[in-house]
Amino acid sequence: QRRVHGGSFVGMHSCHTHQPSRRNMPATVNEVDARKEERSPDSSDFSNEEDEYPPADQDVNPPVQQATAARSRTRPLRNFPSMVEEHPCLDFLRQNDPLPISLGDNGAVSASEASRRLLNGFRRFKSTYYEEHRDMFSDLAVKGQSPKVMVISCCDSRVDPGIMFDTRPGDLFILRNVANLVPPYNPAETAGYHGTSAALEFAIKYLHVEDIVVMGHHMCGGVKAMISDDPSVGRKTGDFIGEWMTLAYEAKNRSIAKLGAKADPAMLQLECEHQTVMVSIDHLLSFPWIADKVRAQTLRLHGWWFDFATADLQWYDQCAGVFKSVV
């Protein structure tokens, strides 16, 4: 029996915080410099040249010839966490410029250009939003986080819950994965990792969120893969996507049962996106510490779906058994 409770987002709870252990903290400059001095003078692990990002008034991208020359020299690791210095991938990092000039000659945006935009965006954030909300960030650092709402959303880059709901840092505890899926409760399973389940446990047991929103979206690639896959003949998408989407096969079965095997592809896609949200809510209720709170009416579950092309947000109406537009 599916129970989805409505209601406004209310309540405030303190969060669970802890102090990081010293061994996981970044090494200080003195510690890293001391380790550098212990190395052989002719070691090729470190460059003697300064190699830092340019000031804010300079372009992050160096000229092509400078970046090409940069590939031939090593990169300093003074600011890396100490544990990274002995990582097996370090030789690769030393031999390759972390900001390559181009991904190819096909007109694609280069990685260095993308990095430049990110860094310039960060500078704008720091000089405007951060400065305007410095007290808020200070409070978050001192008091910790206490979000009231958890949002389970797809990792699709076109769907950003923070922007959609006009929230501030600390307002939402967001979990994103392919197709906004929740696996059923199964702590005894040791074959895989439980990232989604761990996030749920943290949100419920330690942050004490009072609302969980499962939000699907228009044109979900994970749902499209699920529709085209057929495990009975060994047809699955990729190494991981197809197997992950088997968690929502009940959504595909429900949609075909409702629309028919020869349904219009666009209608089948939409119905599967809706049903995937409801399957995730069913799976949420398989977690005993979630079901207990739902029964006690201290936790509410919501099924939403978003069309980013038209800004249409829909919610699942339990009484009518359909998704309805909010506005």
Short mmCIF file of C-alpha atoms in Angstrom, two decimals:
data_model
loop_
_atom_site.label_atom_id
_atom_site.label_comp_id
_atom_site.label_asym_id
_atom_site.label_seq_id
_atom_site.Cartn_x
_atom_site.Cartn_y
_atom_site.Cartn_z
CA GLN A 1 0.00 0.00 0.00
CA ARG A 2 1.58 3.25 -1.11
CA ARG A 3 1.29 6.13 1.32
CA VAL A 4 2.43 9.51 0.08
CA HIS A 5 1.79 12.31 2.53
CA GLY A 6 1.38 15.92 1.56
CA GLY A 7 1.91 18.99 3.67
CA SER A 8 4.15 22.00 3.93
CA PHE A 9 7.83 21.83 4.71
CA VAL A 10 8.08 22.62 8.43
CA GLY A 11 10.39 21.87 11.33
CA MET A 12 14.02 22.33 12.23
CA HIS A 13 16.49 19.82 13.58
CA SER A 14 20.12 19.97 14.55
CA CYS A 15 22.61 18.11 12.43
CA HIS A 16 25.17 15.46 13.22
CA THR A 17 28.68 16.87 13.02
CA HIS A 18 32.15 15.54 13.69
CA GLN A 19 35.70 16.78 13.62
CA PRO A 20 37.96 15.33 10.91
CA SER A 21 40.92 13.31 12.05
CA ARG A 22 44.38 14.87 11.59
CA ARG A 23 45.50 12.11 9.25
CA ASN A 24 42.84 13.04 6.68
CA MET A 25 43.58 16.74 6.76
CA PRO A 26 45.68 18.40 4.04
CA ALA A 27 49.36 18.66 4.82
CA THR A 28 50.60 22.07 5.84
CA VAL A 29 52.98 23.99 3.58
CA ASN A 30 55.85 23.34 5.99
CA GLU A 31 55.15 19.59 6.06
CA VAL A 32 55.03 19.33 2.27
CA ASP A 33 58.14 21.50 1.83
CA ALA A 34 59.99 19.33 4.35
CA ARG A 35 59.15 16.21 2.36
CA LYS A 36 60.31 17.92 -0.83
CA GLU A 37 63.70 18.72 0.71
CA GLU A 38 64.16 15.03 1.63
CA ARG A 39 63.95 14.05 -2.05
CA SER A 40 66.99 13.69 -4.25
CA PRO A 41 68.08 17.03 -5.79
CA ASP A 42 67.93 15.60 -9.28
CA SER A 43 64.54 13.99 -8.76
CA SER A 44 62.03 14.78 -11.52
CA ASP A 45 59.03 14.64 -9.18
CA PHE A 46 58.85 18.38 -8.64
CA SER A 47 59.51 21.45 -10.68
CA ASN A 48 61.45 24.36 -9.23
CA GLU A 49 59.34 26.77 -11.22
CA GLU A 50 56.33 28.53 -9.78
CA ASP A 51 53.20 27.30 -11.57
CA GLU A 52 50.07 28.81 -10.09
CA TYR A 53 46.82 30.13 -11.51
CA PRO A 54 47.08 33.75 -12.68
CA PRO A 55 45.55 36.64 -10.74
CA ALA A 56 41.88 37.44 -11.22
CA ASP A 57 42.65 40.16 -13.75
CA GLN A 58 44.47 37.75 -16.06
CA ASP A 59 43.06 35.15 -18.42
CA VAL A 60 43.30 31.64 -17.01
CA ASN A 61 44.15 30.22 -20.41
CA PRO A 62 47.83 30.59 -21.37
CA PRO A 63 48.78 30.98 -25.03
CA VAL A 64 48.92 27.77 -27.00
CA GLN A 65 52.72 27.69 -27.16
CA GLN A 66 53.04 28.21 -23.39
CA ALA A 67 50.55 25.46 -22.62
CA THR A 68 52.33 23.13 -25.04
CA ALA A 69 55.62 23.79 -23.29
CA ALA A 70 53.94 23.25 -19.92
CA ARG A 71 53.26 19.63 -20.85
CA SER A 72 56.97 18.92 -20.90
CA ARG A 73 57.59 20.00 -17.32
CA THR A 74 56.30 18.58 -14.08
CA ARG A 75 53.66 20.12 -11.85
CA PRO A 76 54.19 21.24 -8.23
CA LEU A 77 52.21 19.40 -5.56
CA ARG A 78 52.76 21.78 -2.69
CA ASN A 79 49.05 22.23 -2.03
CA PHE A 80 47.97 18.62 -2.54
CA PRO A 81 46.79 16.59 0.49
CA SER A 82 49.68 14.52 1.80
CA MET A 83 48.02 11.23 0.91
CA VAL A 84 47.87 12.23 -2.76
CA GLU A 85 51.64 12.57 -3.05
CA GLU A 86 52.13 8.79 -3.01
CA HIS A 87 49.07 7.94 -5.10
CA PRO A 88 49.80 5.45 -7.93
CA CYS A 89 48.27 7.85 -10.46
CA LEU A 90 50.70 10.61 -9.55
CA ASP A 91 53.19 9.78 -12.31
CA PHE A 92 50.42 10.30 -14.87
CA LEU A 93 49.51 13.64 -13.30
CA ARG A 94 53.12 14.77 -13.36
CA GLN A 95 53.50 13.91 -17.03
CA ASN A 96 50.25 15.52 -18.22
CA ASP A 97 49.16 19.11 -18.07
CA PRO A 98 45.91 19.21 -16.03
CA LEU A 99 44.56 21.86 -18.42
CA PRO A 100 45.05 20.40 -21.92
CA ILE A 101 44.57 22.85 -24.76
CA SER A 102 42.15 20.83 -26.87
CA LEU A 103 39.97 17.74 -26.93
CA GLY A 104 40.31 17.52 -30.71
CA ASP A 105 40.02 19.42 -33.95
CA ASN A 106 36.26 18.97 -34.29
CA GLY A 107 35.36 22.33 -32.76
CA ALA A 108 34.58 20.94 -29.30
CA VAL A 109 35.19 23.22 -26.34
CA SER A 110 38.61 22.52 -24.91
CA ALA A 111 39.05 21.33 -21.34
CA SER A 112 41.13 24.41 -20.58
CA GLU A 113 38.33 26.68 -21.81
CA ALA A 114 35.82 24.85 -19.62
CA SER A 115 38.15 25.18 -16.64
CA ARG A 116 38.62 28.87 -17.37
CA ARG A 117 34.85 29.41 -17.29
CA LEU A 118 34.56 27.55 -13.99
CA LEU A 119 37.32 29.58 -12.37
CA ASN A 120 35.93 32.86 -13.67
CA GLY A 121 32.50 31.81 -12.41
CA PHE A 122 33.97 31.08 -9.00
CA ARG A 123 35.55 34.52 -8.91
CA ARG A 124 32.17 36.11 -9.63
CA PHE A 125 30.56 33.96 -6.92
CA LYS A 126 33.20 34.91 -4.38
CA SER A 127 33.05 38.63 -5.12
CA THR A 128 29.24 38.86 -5.23
CA TYR A 129 27.11 36.10 -3.70
CA TYR A 130 29.63 35.06 -1.07
CA GLU A 131 30.32 38.63 0.00
CA GLU A 132 26.60 39.36 0.18
CA HIS A 133 25.95 36.24 2.30
CA ARG A 134 29.15 35.99 4.28
CA ASP A 135 27.23 35.70 7.59
CA MET A 136 25.16 32.82 6.24
CA PHE A 137 28.27 30.84 5.24
CA SER A 138 29.83 31.60 8.61
CA ASP A 139 26.75 30.24 10.39
CA LEU A 140 26.79 27.10 8.23
CA ALA A 141 30.43 26.54 9.19
CA VAL A 142 29.85 27.10 12.92
CA LYS A 143 26.39 25.57 13.40
CA GLY A 144 26.49 22.94 10.65
CA GLN A 145 23.74 22.01 8.23
CA SER A 146 20.11 21.40 9.19
CA PRO A 147 18.14 20.99 5.95
CA LYS A 148 14.44 20.26 6.26
CA VAL A 149 14.08 18.62 2.86
CA MET A 150 15.87 15.87 0.98
CA VAL A 151 15.58 15.88 -2.82
CA ILE A 152 16.33 12.74 -4.82
CA SER A 153 16.92 13.93 -8.36
CA CYS A 154 18.48 12.75 -11.59
CA CYS A 155 22.10 13.72 -12.26
CA ASP A 156 21.04 15.18 -15.63
CA SER A 157 22.85 18.51 -16.03
CA ARG A 158 19.64 20.20 -17.22
CA VAL A 159 17.89 19.68 -13.88
CA ASP A 160 19.26 21.62 -10.91
CA PRO A 161 17.07 21.48 -7.75
CA GLY A 162 18.90 24.36 -6.09
CA ILE A 163 18.12 26.70 -8.99
CA MET A 164 14.61 25.34 -9.58
CA PHE A 165 13.45 25.90 -6.02
CA ASP A 166 15.40 29.13 -5.48
CA THR A 167 17.07 27.82 -2.33
CA ARG A 168 20.15 28.85 -0.39
CA PRO A 169 23.10 26.66 0.67
CA GLY A 170 22.00 24.50 3.58
CA ASP A 171 18.30 24.41 2.60
CA LEU A 172 18.30 21.11 0.69
CA PHE A 173 20.03 17.78 1.18
CA ILE A 174 20.35 16.63 -2.44
CA LEU A 175 21.02 13.13 -3.74
CA ARG A 176 21.51 12.81 -7.49
CA ASN A 177 21.91 9.64 -9.52
CA VAL A 178 20.87 8.26 -12.89
CA ALA A 179 17.04 8.43 -13.17
CA ASN A 180 16.47 9.44 -9.51
CA LEU A 181 16.31 5.81 -8.38
CA VAL A 182 16.11 4.38 -4.89
CA PRO A 183 17.07 0.72 -4.46
CA PRO A 184 15.06 -1.44 -2.06
CA TYR A 185 16.30 -1.80 1.50
CA ASN A 186 18.91 -4.56 1.55
CA PRO A 187 21.73 -4.03 4.08
CA ALA A 188 22.77 -7.69 3.82
CA GLU A 189 23.79 -7.32 0.18
CA THR A 190 27.58 -7.21 -0.03
CA ALA A 191 28.04 -7.40 -3.81
CA GLY A 192 27.89 -3.63 -4.31
CA TYR A 193 28.18 -0.31 -2.59
CA HIS A 194 25.22 1.51 -1.14
CA GLY A 195 25.72 5.19 -1.91
CA THR A 196 22.01 5.99 -2.24
CA SER A 197 21.06 4.03 0.87
CA ALA A 198 23.87 5.65 2.85
CA ALA A 199 22.64 9.12 1.85
CA LEU A 200 19.12 8.18 2.94
CA GLU A 201 20.38 6.91 6.27
CA PHE A 202 22.35 10.08 6.88
CA ALA A 203 19.37 12.28 5.96
CA ILE A 204 16.86 10.40 8.13
CA LYS A 205 18.88 9.30 11.13
CA TYR A 206 21.33 12.17 11.50
CA LEU A 207 19.88 15.21 9.75
CA HIS A 208 16.27 14.31 10.61
CA VAL A 209 14.76 15.70 7.42
CA GLU A 210 10.98 15.88 7.44
CA ASP A 211 10.27 15.69 3.71
CA ILE A 212 11.70 13.57 0.91
CA VAL A 213 10.99 14.64 -2.67
CA VAL A 214 11.64 12.16 -5.49
CA MET A 215 11.81 14.26 -8.65
CA GLY A 216 11.84 12.78 -12.14
CA HIS A 217 12.14 14.83 -15.29
CA HIS A 218 11.37 15.14 -18.98
CA MET A 219 13.67 13.36 -21.47
CA CYS A 220 15.43 11.22 -18.87
CA GLY A 221 18.26 9.30 -20.55
CA GLY A 222 18.24 6.55 -17.94
CA VAL A 223 14.54 5.87 -18.56
CA LYS A 224 15.14 5.88 -22.32
CA ALA A 225 17.85 3.24 -21.85
CA MET A 226 15.53 1.15 -19.70
CA ILE A 227 12.83 1.20 -22.37
CA SER A 228 15.22 0.04 -25.08
CA ASP A 229 16.97 -2.62 -22.97
CA ASP A 230 15.82 -6.24 -22.88
CA PRO A 231 17.69 -8.34 -20.28
CA SER A 232 15.89 -11.50 -21.45
CA VAL A 233 18.07 -11.44 -24.58
CA GLY A 234 21.11 -9.95 -22.87
CA ARG A 235 20.60 -6.41 -24.17
CA LYS A 236 21.66 -3.82 -21.61
CA THR A 237 23.08 -0.33 -21.97
CA GLY A 238 26.75 0.05 -21.07
CA ASP A 239 28.65 -1.64 -18.27
CA PHE A 240 26.64 -0.09 -15.42
CA ILE A 241 23.65 1.92 -16.71
CA GLY A 242 21.58 -1.04 -17.86
CA GLU A 243 22.09 -2.96 -14.64
CA TRP A 244 21.30 0.13 -12.54
CA MET A 245 18.05 0.72 -14.45
CA THR A 246 16.80 -2.80 -13.68
CA LEU A 247 15.86 -1.27 -10.32
CA ALA A 248 13.01 0.48 -12.15
CA TYR A 249 11.83 -2.31 -14.44
CA GLU A 250 8.55 -2.41 -12.54
CA ALA A 251 7.95 1.10 -13.87
CA LYS A 252 8.39 -0.17 -17.43
CA ASN A 253 6.03 -3.08 -16.80
CA ARG A 254 3.37 -0.81 -15.29
CA SER A 255 3.63 1.61 -18.21
CA ILE A 256 3.30 -1.08 -20.87
CA ALA A 257 0.36 -2.60 -18.99
CA LYS A 258 -1.34 0.82 -18.97
CA LEU A 259 -0.56 2.00 -22.51
CA GLY A 260 -0.03 -1.24 -24.40
CA ALA A 261 3.04 -2.77 -26.01
CA LYS A 262 2.65 -0.60 -29.15
CA ALA A 263 2.26 2.69 -27.33
CA ASP A 264 3.55 5.92 -28.83
CA PRO A 265 7.25 6.17 -27.85
CA ALA A 266 6.87 9.69 -26.43
CA MET A 267 3.87 8.67 -24.33
CA LEU A 268 5.67 5.56 -23.12
CA GLN A 269 8.72 7.64 -22.16
CA LEU A 270 6.58 10.07 -20.15
CA GLU A 271 4.64 7.31 -18.40
CA CYS A 272 7.85 5.48 -17.53
CA GLU A 273 9.30 8.69 -16.10
CA HIS A 274 6.22 9.10 -13.89
CA GLN A 275 6.21 5.45 -12.85
CA THR A 276 9.93 5.51 -12.07
CA VAL A 277 9.22 8.19 -9.46
CA MET A 278 6.54 5.99 -7.89
CA VAL A 279 8.77 2.90 -7.88
CA SER A 280 11.39 4.90 -5.99
CA ILE A 281 8.76 5.91 -3.43
CA ASP A 282 7.73 2.26 -3.07
CA HIS A 283 11.37 1.40 -2.41
CA LEU A 284 11.69 4.22 0.13
CA LEU A 285 8.94 2.59 2.15
CA SER A 286 10.94 -0.66 2.26
CA PHE A 287 13.42 1.07 4.60
CA PRO A 288 12.06 0.36 8.11
CA TRP A 289 13.24 3.64 9.62
CA ILE A 290 11.54 5.53 6.79
CA ALA A 291 8.29 3.57 6.98
CA ASP A 292 8.14 4.09 10.76
CA LYS A 293 8.41 7.85 10.38
CA VAL A 294 5.84 7.93 7.59
CA ARG A 295 3.39 6.01 9.79
CA ALA A 296 4.10 8.41 12.65
CA GLN A 297 3.52 11.33 10.25
CA THR A 298 6.91 12.83 11.07
CA LEU A 299 8.14 12.25 7.52
CA ARG A 300 6.36 13.00 4.26
CA LEU A 301 7.15 11.51 0.84
CA HIS A 302 6.47 13.43 -2.37
CA GLY A 303 6.54 12.36 -6.00
CA TRP A 304 7.30 15.20 -8.44
CA TRP A 305 8.20 15.44 -12.13
CA PHE A 306 9.72 18.39 -14.00
CA ASP A 307 9.67 19.43 -17.67
CA PHE A 308 12.67 21.76 -18.04
CA ALA A 309 11.59 22.81 -21.56
CA THR A 310 8.33 24.37 -20.35
CA ALA A 311 9.02 24.82 -16.60
CA ASP A 312 6.09 22.52 -15.83
CA LEU A 313 6.37 21.00 -12.34
CA GLN A 314 3.96 18.16 -11.57
CA TRP A 315 3.15 16.43 -8.29
CA TYR A 316 1.59 13.04 -7.68
CA ASP A 317 -1.98 13.30 -6.41
CA GLN A 318 -2.46 10.22 -4.28
CA CYS A 319 -6.25 10.50 -4.22
CA ALA A 320 -6.61 10.83 -7.99
CA GLY A 321 -3.66 8.52 -8.76
CA VAL A 322 -2.24 10.92 -11.38
CA PHE A 323 0.40 13.62 -11.75
CA LYS A 324 -0.94 17.17 -11.80
CA SER A 325 0.71 20.46 -12.66
CA VAL A 326 1.53 22.67 -9.68
CA VAL A 327 0.61 25.86 -11.57
#
